[in-house]
Amino acid sequence: MEIIVTDERDERFVEFCKSFGCEVNDPQVVLLLNNYKKTVGCASFKVYDSESAEIVTLFLNSYDDRDKIAYKLIRQLEKIAMDYEFKSIVVSFDSKEDILIDIFEKLDYRFVDELLMKKEFKSLI
């Protein structure tokens, strides 16, 4: 599998989002996960505030290895967010029943209000 770093103008991202019935125009960083030249997942983030990035998409095209693919994409987004010197990353949900909540909890995200989870990056200093 190969992760491609791109932006919201990438046609592969646009088409992948459309296949889920979504149109996303505002992320600054987009990751596409390709397996044998076919996109199997994507994730993206945008600036949330001066210290945080917000994950705005996480789409997976397969139920096979769903957790593994999600972890890989989220971890890579976190690394890029840290490279941009963000101190945390947030993700919001439409309901408490979202199937991805469990994945984010396993990656040390915590609810900060009813439908917003946050992960603080640990400083090495």
PDB file of N, CA, C and O in Angstrom, residues 64-115:
ATOM      1  N   ASP A  64     -12.683  -4.934   4.826  1.00  0.00           N
ATOM      2  CA  ASP A  64     -11.519  -5.746   5.151  1.00  0.00           C
ATOM      3  C   ASP A  64     -10.412  -4.821   5.644  1.00  0.00           C
ATOM      4  O   ASP A  64     -10.127  -3.799   5.024  1.00  0.00           O
ATOM      5  N   ASP A  65      -9.793  -5.153   6.722  1.00  0.00           N
ATOM      6  CA  ASP A  65      -8.690  -4.369   7.290  1.00  0.00           C
ATOM      7  C   ASP A  65      -9.079  -2.918   7.574  1.00  0.00           C
ATOM      8  O   ASP A  65      -8.249  -2.021   7.532  1.00  0.00           O
ATOM      9  N   ARG A  66     -10.348  -2.656   7.842  1.00  0.00           N
ATOM     10  CA  ARG A  66     -10.850  -1.301   8.082  1.00  0.00           C
ATOM     11  C   ARG A  66     -10.053  -0.595   9.182  1.00  0.00           C
ATOM     12  O   ARG A  66      -9.620   0.533   9.001  1.00  0.00           O
ATOM     13  N   ASP A  67      -9.870  -1.254  10.310  1.00  0.00           N
ATOM     14  CA  ASP A  67      -9.134  -0.635  11.413  1.00  0.00           C
ATOM     15  C   ASP A  67      -7.695  -0.349  11.017  1.00  0.00           C
ATOM     16  O   ASP A  67      -7.181   0.738  11.279  1.00  0.00           O
ATOM     17  N   LYS A  68      -7.054  -1.303  10.388  1.00  0.00           N
ATOM     18  CA  LYS A  68      -5.651  -1.148   9.986  1.00  0.00           C
ATOM     19  C   LYS A  68      -5.481   0.032   9.031  1.00  0.00           C
ATOM     20  O   LYS A  68      -4.555   0.842   9.189  1.00  0.00           O
ATOM     21  N   ILE A  69      -6.365   0.144   8.049  1.00  0.00           N
ATOM     22  CA  ILE A  69      -6.289   1.250   7.087  1.00  0.00           C
ATOM     23  C   ILE A  69      -6.551   2.577   7.785  1.00  0.00           C
ATOM     24  O   ILE A  69      -5.842   3.557   7.568  1.00  0.00           O
ATOM     25  N   ALA A  70      -7.564   2.623   8.642  1.00  0.00           N
ATOM     26  CA  ALA A  70      -7.884   3.859   9.371  1.00  0.00           C
ATOM     27  C   ALA A  70      -6.709   4.288  10.242  1.00  0.00           C
ATOM     28  O   ALA A  70      -6.331   5.467  10.256  1.00  0.00           O
ATOM     29  N   TYR A  71      -6.119   3.359  11.003  1.00  0.00           N
ATOM     30  CA  TYR A  71      -4.963   3.690  11.850  1.00  0.00           C
ATOM     31  C   TYR A  71      -3.834   4.281  11.018  1.00  0.00           C
ATOM     32  O   TYR A  71      -3.225   5.280  11.388  1.00  0.00           O
ATOM     33  N   LYS A  72      -3.551   3.648   9.890  1.00  0.00           N
ATOM     34  CA  LYS A  72      -2.450   4.092   9.037  1.00  0.00           C
ATOM     35  C   LYS A  72      -2.684   5.532   8.565  1.00  0.00           C
ATOM     36  O   LYS A  72      -1.781   6.364   8.625  1.00  0.00           O
ATOM     37  N   LEU A  73      -3.890   5.827   8.112  1.00  0.00           N
ATOM     38  CA  LEU A  73      -4.202   7.171   7.636  1.00  0.00           C
ATOM     39  C   LEU A  73      -4.191   8.206   8.766  1.00  0.00           C
ATOM     40  O   LEU A  73      -3.632   9.289   8.617  1.00  0.00           O
ATOM     41  N   ILE A  74      -4.785   7.862   9.889  1.00  0.00           N
ATOM     42  CA  ILE A  74      -4.834   8.805  11.020  1.00  0.00           C
ATOM     43  C   ILE A  74      -3.432   9.091  11.538  1.00  0.00           C
ATOM     44  O   ILE A  74      -3.077  10.249  11.783  1.00  0.00           O
ATOM     45  N   ARG A  75      -2.625   8.067  11.714  1.00  0.00           N
ATOM     46  CA  ARG A  75      -1.249   8.256  12.204  1.00  0.00           C
ATOM     47  C   ARG A  75      -0.449   9.156  11.259  1.00  0.00           C
ATOM     48  O   ARG A  75       0.315  10.014  11.689  1.00  0.00           O
ATOM     49  N   GLN A  76      -0.625   8.960   9.961  1.00  0.00           N
ATOM     50  CA  GLN A  76       0.101   9.791   9.002  1.00  0.00           C
ATOM     51  C   GLN A  76      -0.385  11.246   9.073  1.00  0.00           C
ATOM     52  O   GLN A  76       0.422  12.173   9.006  1.00  0.00           O
ATOM     53  N   LEU A  77      -1.695  11.458   9.224  1.00  0.00           N
ATOM     54  CA  LEU A  77      -2.207  12.826   9.398  1.00  0.00           C
ATOM     55  C   LEU A  77      -1.614  13.469  10.651  1.00  0.00           C
ATOM     56  O   LEU A  77      -1.251  14.644  10.643  1.00  0.00           O
ATOM     57  N   GLU A  78      -1.518  12.690  11.725  1.00  0.00           N
ATOM     58  CA  GLU A  78      -0.936  13.214  12.963  1.00  0.00           C
ATOM     59  C   GLU A  78       0.516  13.636  12.745  1.00  0.00           C
ATOM     60  O   GLU A  78       0.935  14.706  13.216  1.00  0.00           O
ATOM     61  N   LYS A  79       1.285  12.834  12.038  1.00  0.00           N
ATOM     62  CA  LYS A  79       2.691  13.167  11.777  1.00  0.00           C
ATOM     63  C   LYS A  79       2.802  14.462  10.980  1.00  0.00           C
ATOM     64  O   LYS A  79       3.641  15.318  11.276  1.00  0.00           O
ATOM     65  N   ILE A  80       1.959  14.609   9.978  1.00  0.00           N
ATOM     66  CA  ILE A  80       1.989  15.826   9.168  1.00  0.00           C
ATOM     67  C   ILE A  80       1.560  17.028  10.001  1.00  0.00           C
ATOM     68  O   ILE A  80       2.174  18.100   9.921  1.00  0.00           O
ATOM     69  N   ALA A  81       0.540  16.867  10.829  1.00  0.00           N
ATOM     70  CA  ALA A  81       0.095  17.958  11.705  1.00  0.00           C
ATOM     71  C   ALA A  81       1.224  18.389  12.644  1.00  0.00           C
ATOM     72  O   ALA A  81       1.430  19.585  12.865  1.00  0.00           O
ATOM     73  N   MET A  82       1.962  17.430  13.176  1.00  0.00           N
ATOM     74  CA  MET A  82       3.100  17.766  14.044  1.00  0.00           C
ATOM     75  C   MET A  82       4.191  18.479  13.250  1.00  0.00           C
ATOM     76  O   MET A  82       4.807  19.421  13.752  1.00  0.00           O
ATOM     77  N   ASP A  83       4.419  18.061  12.004  1.00  0.00           N
ATOM     78  CA  ASP A  83       5.396  18.746  11.151  1.00  0.00           C
ATOM     79  C   ASP A  83       5.010  20.208  10.936  1.00  0.00           C
ATOM     80  O   ASP A  83       5.870  21.071  10.816  1.00  0.00           O
ATOM     81  N   TYR A  84       3.703  20.463  10.868  1.00  0.00           N
ATOM     82  CA  TYR A  84       3.208  21.838  10.731  1.00  0.00           C
ATOM     83  C   TYR A  84       3.167  22.567  12.077  1.00  0.00           C
ATOM     84  O   TYR A  84       2.689  23.685  12.162  1.00  0.00           O
ATOM     85  N   GLU A  85       3.639  21.897  13.132  1.00  0.00           N
ATOM     86  CA  GLU A  85       3.753  22.437  14.481  1.00  0.00           C
ATOM     87  C   GLU A  85       2.411  22.675  15.177  1.00  0.00           C
ATOM     88  O   GLU A  85       2.294  23.527  16.059  1.00  0.00           O
ATOM     89  N   PHE A  86       1.392  21.896  14.794  1.00  0.00           N
ATOM     90  CA  PHE A  86       0.153  21.920  15.556  1.00  0.00           C
ATOM     91  C   PHE A  86       0.395  21.202  16.870  1.00  0.00           C
ATOM     92  O   PHE A  86       1.179  20.260  16.941  1.00  0.00           O
ATOM     93  N   LYS A  87      -0.298  21.632  17.905  1.00  0.00           N
ATOM     94  CA  LYS A  87      -0.151  21.026  19.231  1.00  0.00           C
ATOM     95  C   LYS A  87      -1.186  19.936  19.494  1.00  0.00           C
ATOM     96  O   LYS A  87      -1.056  19.145  20.418  1.00  0.00           O
ATOM     97  N   SER A  88      -2.234  19.902  18.670  1.00  0.00           N
ATOM     98  CA  SER A  88      -3.279  18.900  18.843  1.00  0.00           C
ATOM     99  C   SER A  88      -4.029  18.710  17.527  1.00  0.00           C
ATOM    100  O   SER A  88      -3.853  19.474  16.575  1.00  0.00           O
ATOM    101  N   ILE A  89      -4.866  17.691  17.543  1.00  0.00           N
ATOM    102  CA  ILE A  89      -5.708  17.418  16.391  1.00  0.00           C
ATOM    103  C   ILE A  89      -7.088  17.036  16.917  1.00  0.00           C
ATOM    104  O   ILE A  89      -7.201  16.389  17.956  1.00  0.00           O
ATOM    105  N   VAL A  90      -8.131  17.496  16.234  1.00  0.00           N
ATOM    106  CA  VAL A  90      -9.501  17.237  16.670  1.00  0.00           C
ATOM    107  C   VAL A  90     -10.266  16.547  15.553  1.00  0.00           C
ATOM    108  O   VAL A  90      -9.890  16.608  14.386  1.00  0.00           O
ATOM    109  N   VAL A  91     -11.357  15.909  15.946  1.00  0.00           N
ATOM    110  CA  VAL A  91     -12.276  15.290  14.983  1.00  0.00           C
ATOM    111  C   VAL A  91     -13.681  15.407  15.567  1.00  0.00           C
ATOM    112  O   VAL A  91     -13.877  15.200  16.764  1.00  0.00           O
ATOM    113  N   SER A  92     -14.631  15.797  14.733  1.00  0.00           N
ATOM    114  CA  SER A  92     -16.011  15.909  15.212  1.00  0.00           C
ATOM    115  C   SER A  92     -16.870  14.845  14.543  1.00  0.00           C
ATOM    116  O   SER A  92     -16.562  14.368  13.446  1.00  0.00           O
ATOM    117  N   PHE A  93     -17.950  14.495  15.215  1.00  0.00           N
ATOM    118  CA  PHE A  93     -18.845  13.445  14.750  1.00  0.00           C
ATOM    119  C   PHE A  93     -20.269  13.978  14.693  1.00  0.00           C
ATOM    120  O   PHE A  93     -20.631  14.897  15.417  1.00  0.00           O
ATOM    121  N   ASP A  94     -21.074  13.350  13.847  1.00  0.00           N
ATOM    122  CA  ASP A  94     -22.484  13.728  13.746  1.00  0.00           C
ATOM    123  C   ASP A  94     -23.321  13.094  14.843  1.00  0.00           C
ATOM    124  O   ASP A  94     -24.377  13.609  15.194  1.00  0.00           O
ATOM    125  N   SER A  95     -22.857  11.964  15.363  1.00  0.00           N
ATOM    126  CA  SER A  95     -23.592  11.300  16.443  1.00  0.00           C
ATOM    127  C   SER A  95     -22.632  10.452  17.258  1.00  0.00           C
ATOM    128  O   SER A  95     -21.541  10.105  16.807  1.00  0.00           O
ATOM    129  N   LYS A  96     -23.065  10.094  18.452  1.00  0.00           N
ATOM    130  CA  LYS A  96     -22.272   9.232  19.330  1.00  0.00           C
ATOM    131  C   LYS A  96     -22.253   7.789  18.830  1.00  0.00           C
ATOM    132  O   LYS A  96     -21.552   6.952  19.370  1.00  0.00           O
ATOM    133  N   GLU A  97     -23.019   7.503  17.798  1.00  0.00           N
ATOM    134  CA  GLU A  97     -23.101   6.160  17.243  1.00  0.00           C
ATOM    135  C   GLU A  97     -22.120   5.946  16.096  1.00  0.00           C
ATOM    136  O   GLU A  97     -22.116   4.884  15.479  1.00  0.00           O
ATOM    137  N   ASP A  98     -21.306   6.928  15.766  1.00  0.00           N
ATOM    138  CA  ASP A  98     -20.378   6.826  14.638  1.00  0.00           C
ATOM    139  C   ASP A  98     -19.455   5.629  14.837  1.00  0.00           C
ATOM    140  O   ASP A  98     -18.869   5.444  15.906  1.00  0.00           O
ATOM    141  N   ILE A  99     -19.290   4.828  13.784  1.00  0.00           N
ATOM    142  CA  ILE A  99     -18.488   3.605  13.901  1.00  0.00           C
ATOM    143  C   ILE A  99     -16.991   3.896  14.054  1.00  0.00           C
ATOM    144  O   ILE A  99     -16.237   3.023  14.475  1.00  0.00           O
ATOM    145  N   LEU A 100     -16.558   5.105  13.741  1.00  0.00           N
ATOM    146  CA  LEU A 100     -15.133   5.429  13.844  1.00  0.00           C
ATOM    147  C   LEU A 100     -14.708   5.878  15.248  1.00  0.00           C
ATOM    148  O   LEU A 100     -13.517   5.965  15.527  1.00  0.00           O
ATOM    149  N   ILE A 101     -15.647   6.151  16.121  1.00  0.00           N
ATOM    150  CA  ILE A 101     -15.305   6.620  17.472  1.00  0.00           C
ATOM    151  C   ILE A 101     -14.383   5.632  18.171  1.00  0.00           C
ATOM    152  O   ILE A 101     -13.386   6.017  18.790  1.00  0.00           O
ATOM    153  N   ASP A 102     -14.676   4.359  18.061  1.00  0.00           N
ATOM    154  CA  ASP A 102     -13.862   3.330  18.709  1.00  0.00           C
ATOM    155  C   ASP A 102     -12.414   3.373  18.216  1.00  0.00           C
ATOM    156  O   ASP A 102     -11.473   3.239  18.997  1.00  0.00           O
ATOM    157  N   ILE A 103     -12.229   3.594  16.926  1.00  0.00           N
ATOM    158  CA  ILE A 103     -10.880   3.667  16.357  1.00  0.00           C
ATOM    159  C   ILE A 103     -10.127   4.863  16.940  1.00  0.00           C
ATOM    160  O   ILE A 103      -8.976   4.746  17.354  1.00  0.00           O
ATOM    161  N   PHE A 104     -10.776   6.018  16.998  1.00  0.00           N
ATOM    162  CA  PHE A 104     -10.122   7.201  17.549  1.00  0.00           C
ATOM    163  C   PHE A 104      -9.816   7.030  19.038  1.00  0.00           C
ATOM    164  O   PHE A 104      -8.773   7.476  19.515  1.00  0.00           O
ATOM    165  N   GLU A 105     -10.706   6.378  19.791  1.00  0.00           N
ATOM    166  CA  GLU A 105     -10.431   6.132  21.208  1.00  0.00           C
ATOM    167  C   GLU A 105      -9.192   5.253  21.385  1.00  0.00           C
ATOM    168  O   GLU A 105      -8.377   5.487  22.271  1.00  0.00           O
ATOM    169  N   LYS A 106      -9.025   4.260  20.528  1.00  0.00           N
ATOM    170  CA  LYS A 106      -7.847   3.389  20.600  1.00  0.00           C
ATOM    171  C   LYS A 106      -6.564   4.149  20.283  1.00  0.00           C
ATOM    172  O   LYS A 106      -5.485   3.727  20.675  1.00  0.00           O
ATOM    173  N   LEU A 107      -6.694   5.271  19.571  1.00  0.00           N
ATOM    174  CA  LEU A 107      -5.535   6.097  19.225  1.00  0.00           C
ATOM    175  C   LEU A 107      -5.371   7.272  20.185  1.00  0.00           C
ATOM    176  O   LEU A 107      -4.714   8.259  19.872  1.00  0.00           O
ATOM    177  N   ASP A 108      -5.985   7.177  21.364  1.00  0.00           N
ATOM    178  CA  ASP A 108      -5.833   8.139  22.462  1.00  0.00           C
ATOM    179  C   ASP A 108      -6.545   9.477  22.252  1.00  0.00           C
ATOM    180  O   ASP A 108      -6.182  10.478  22.858  1.00  0.00           O
ATOM    181  N   TYR A 109      -7.571   9.501  21.419  1.00  0.00           N
ATOM    182  CA  TYR A 109      -8.422  10.691  21.320  1.00  0.00           C
ATOM    183  C   TYR A 109      -9.436  10.627  22.445  1.00  0.00           C
ATOM    184  O   TYR A 109      -9.914   9.549  22.804  1.00  0.00           O
ATOM    185  N   ARG A 110      -9.764  11.788  23.017  1.00  0.00           N
ATOM    186  CA  ARG A 110     -10.720  11.870  24.121  1.00  0.00           C
ATOM    187  C   ARG A 110     -11.779  12.914  23.805  1.00  0.00           C
ATOM    188  O   ARG A 110     -11.489  13.939  23.195  1.00  0.00           O
ATOM    189  N   PHE A 111     -13.002  12.641  24.262  1.00  0.00           N
ATOM    190  CA  PHE A 111     -14.068  13.609  24.056  1.00  0.00           C
ATOM    191  C   PHE A 111     -13.808  14.855  24.896  1.00  0.00           C
ATOM    192  O   PHE A 111     -13.481  14.760  26.076  1.00  0.00           O
ATOM    193  N   VAL A 112     -13.936  16.014  24.260  1.00  0.00           N
ATOM    194  CA  VAL A 112     -13.819  17.293  24.971  1.00  0.00           C
ATOM    195  C   VAL A 112     -15.181  17.966  25.075  1.00  0.00           C
ATOM    196  O   VAL A 112     -15.348  18.904  25.853  1.00  0.00           O
ATOM    197  N   ASP A 113     -16.122  17.527  24.286  1.00  0.00           N
ATOM    198  CA  ASP A 113     -17.529  17.877  24.456  1.00  0.00           C
ATOM    199  C   ASP A 113     -18.354  16.756  23.827  1.00  0.00           C
ATOM    200  O   ASP A 113     -17.813  15.701  23.499  1.00  0.00           O
ATOM    201  N   GLU A 114     -19.626  16.964  23.673  1.00  0.00           N
ATOM    202  CA  GLU A 114     -20.539  15.893  23.251  1.00  0.00           C
ATOM    203  C   GLU A 114     -20.104  15.149  21.982  1.00  0.00           C
ATOM    204  O   GLU A 114     -20.173  13.929  21.926  1.00  0.00           O
ATOM    205  N   LEU A 115     -19.652  15.880  20.956  1.00  0.00           N
ATOM    206  CA  LEU A 115     -19.337  15.236  19.682  1.00  0.00           C
ATOM    207  C   LEU A 115     -17.971  15.625  19.126  1.00  0.00           C
ATOM    208  O   LEU A 115     -17.712  15.462  17.936  1.00  0.00           O
TER     209      LEU A 115
END
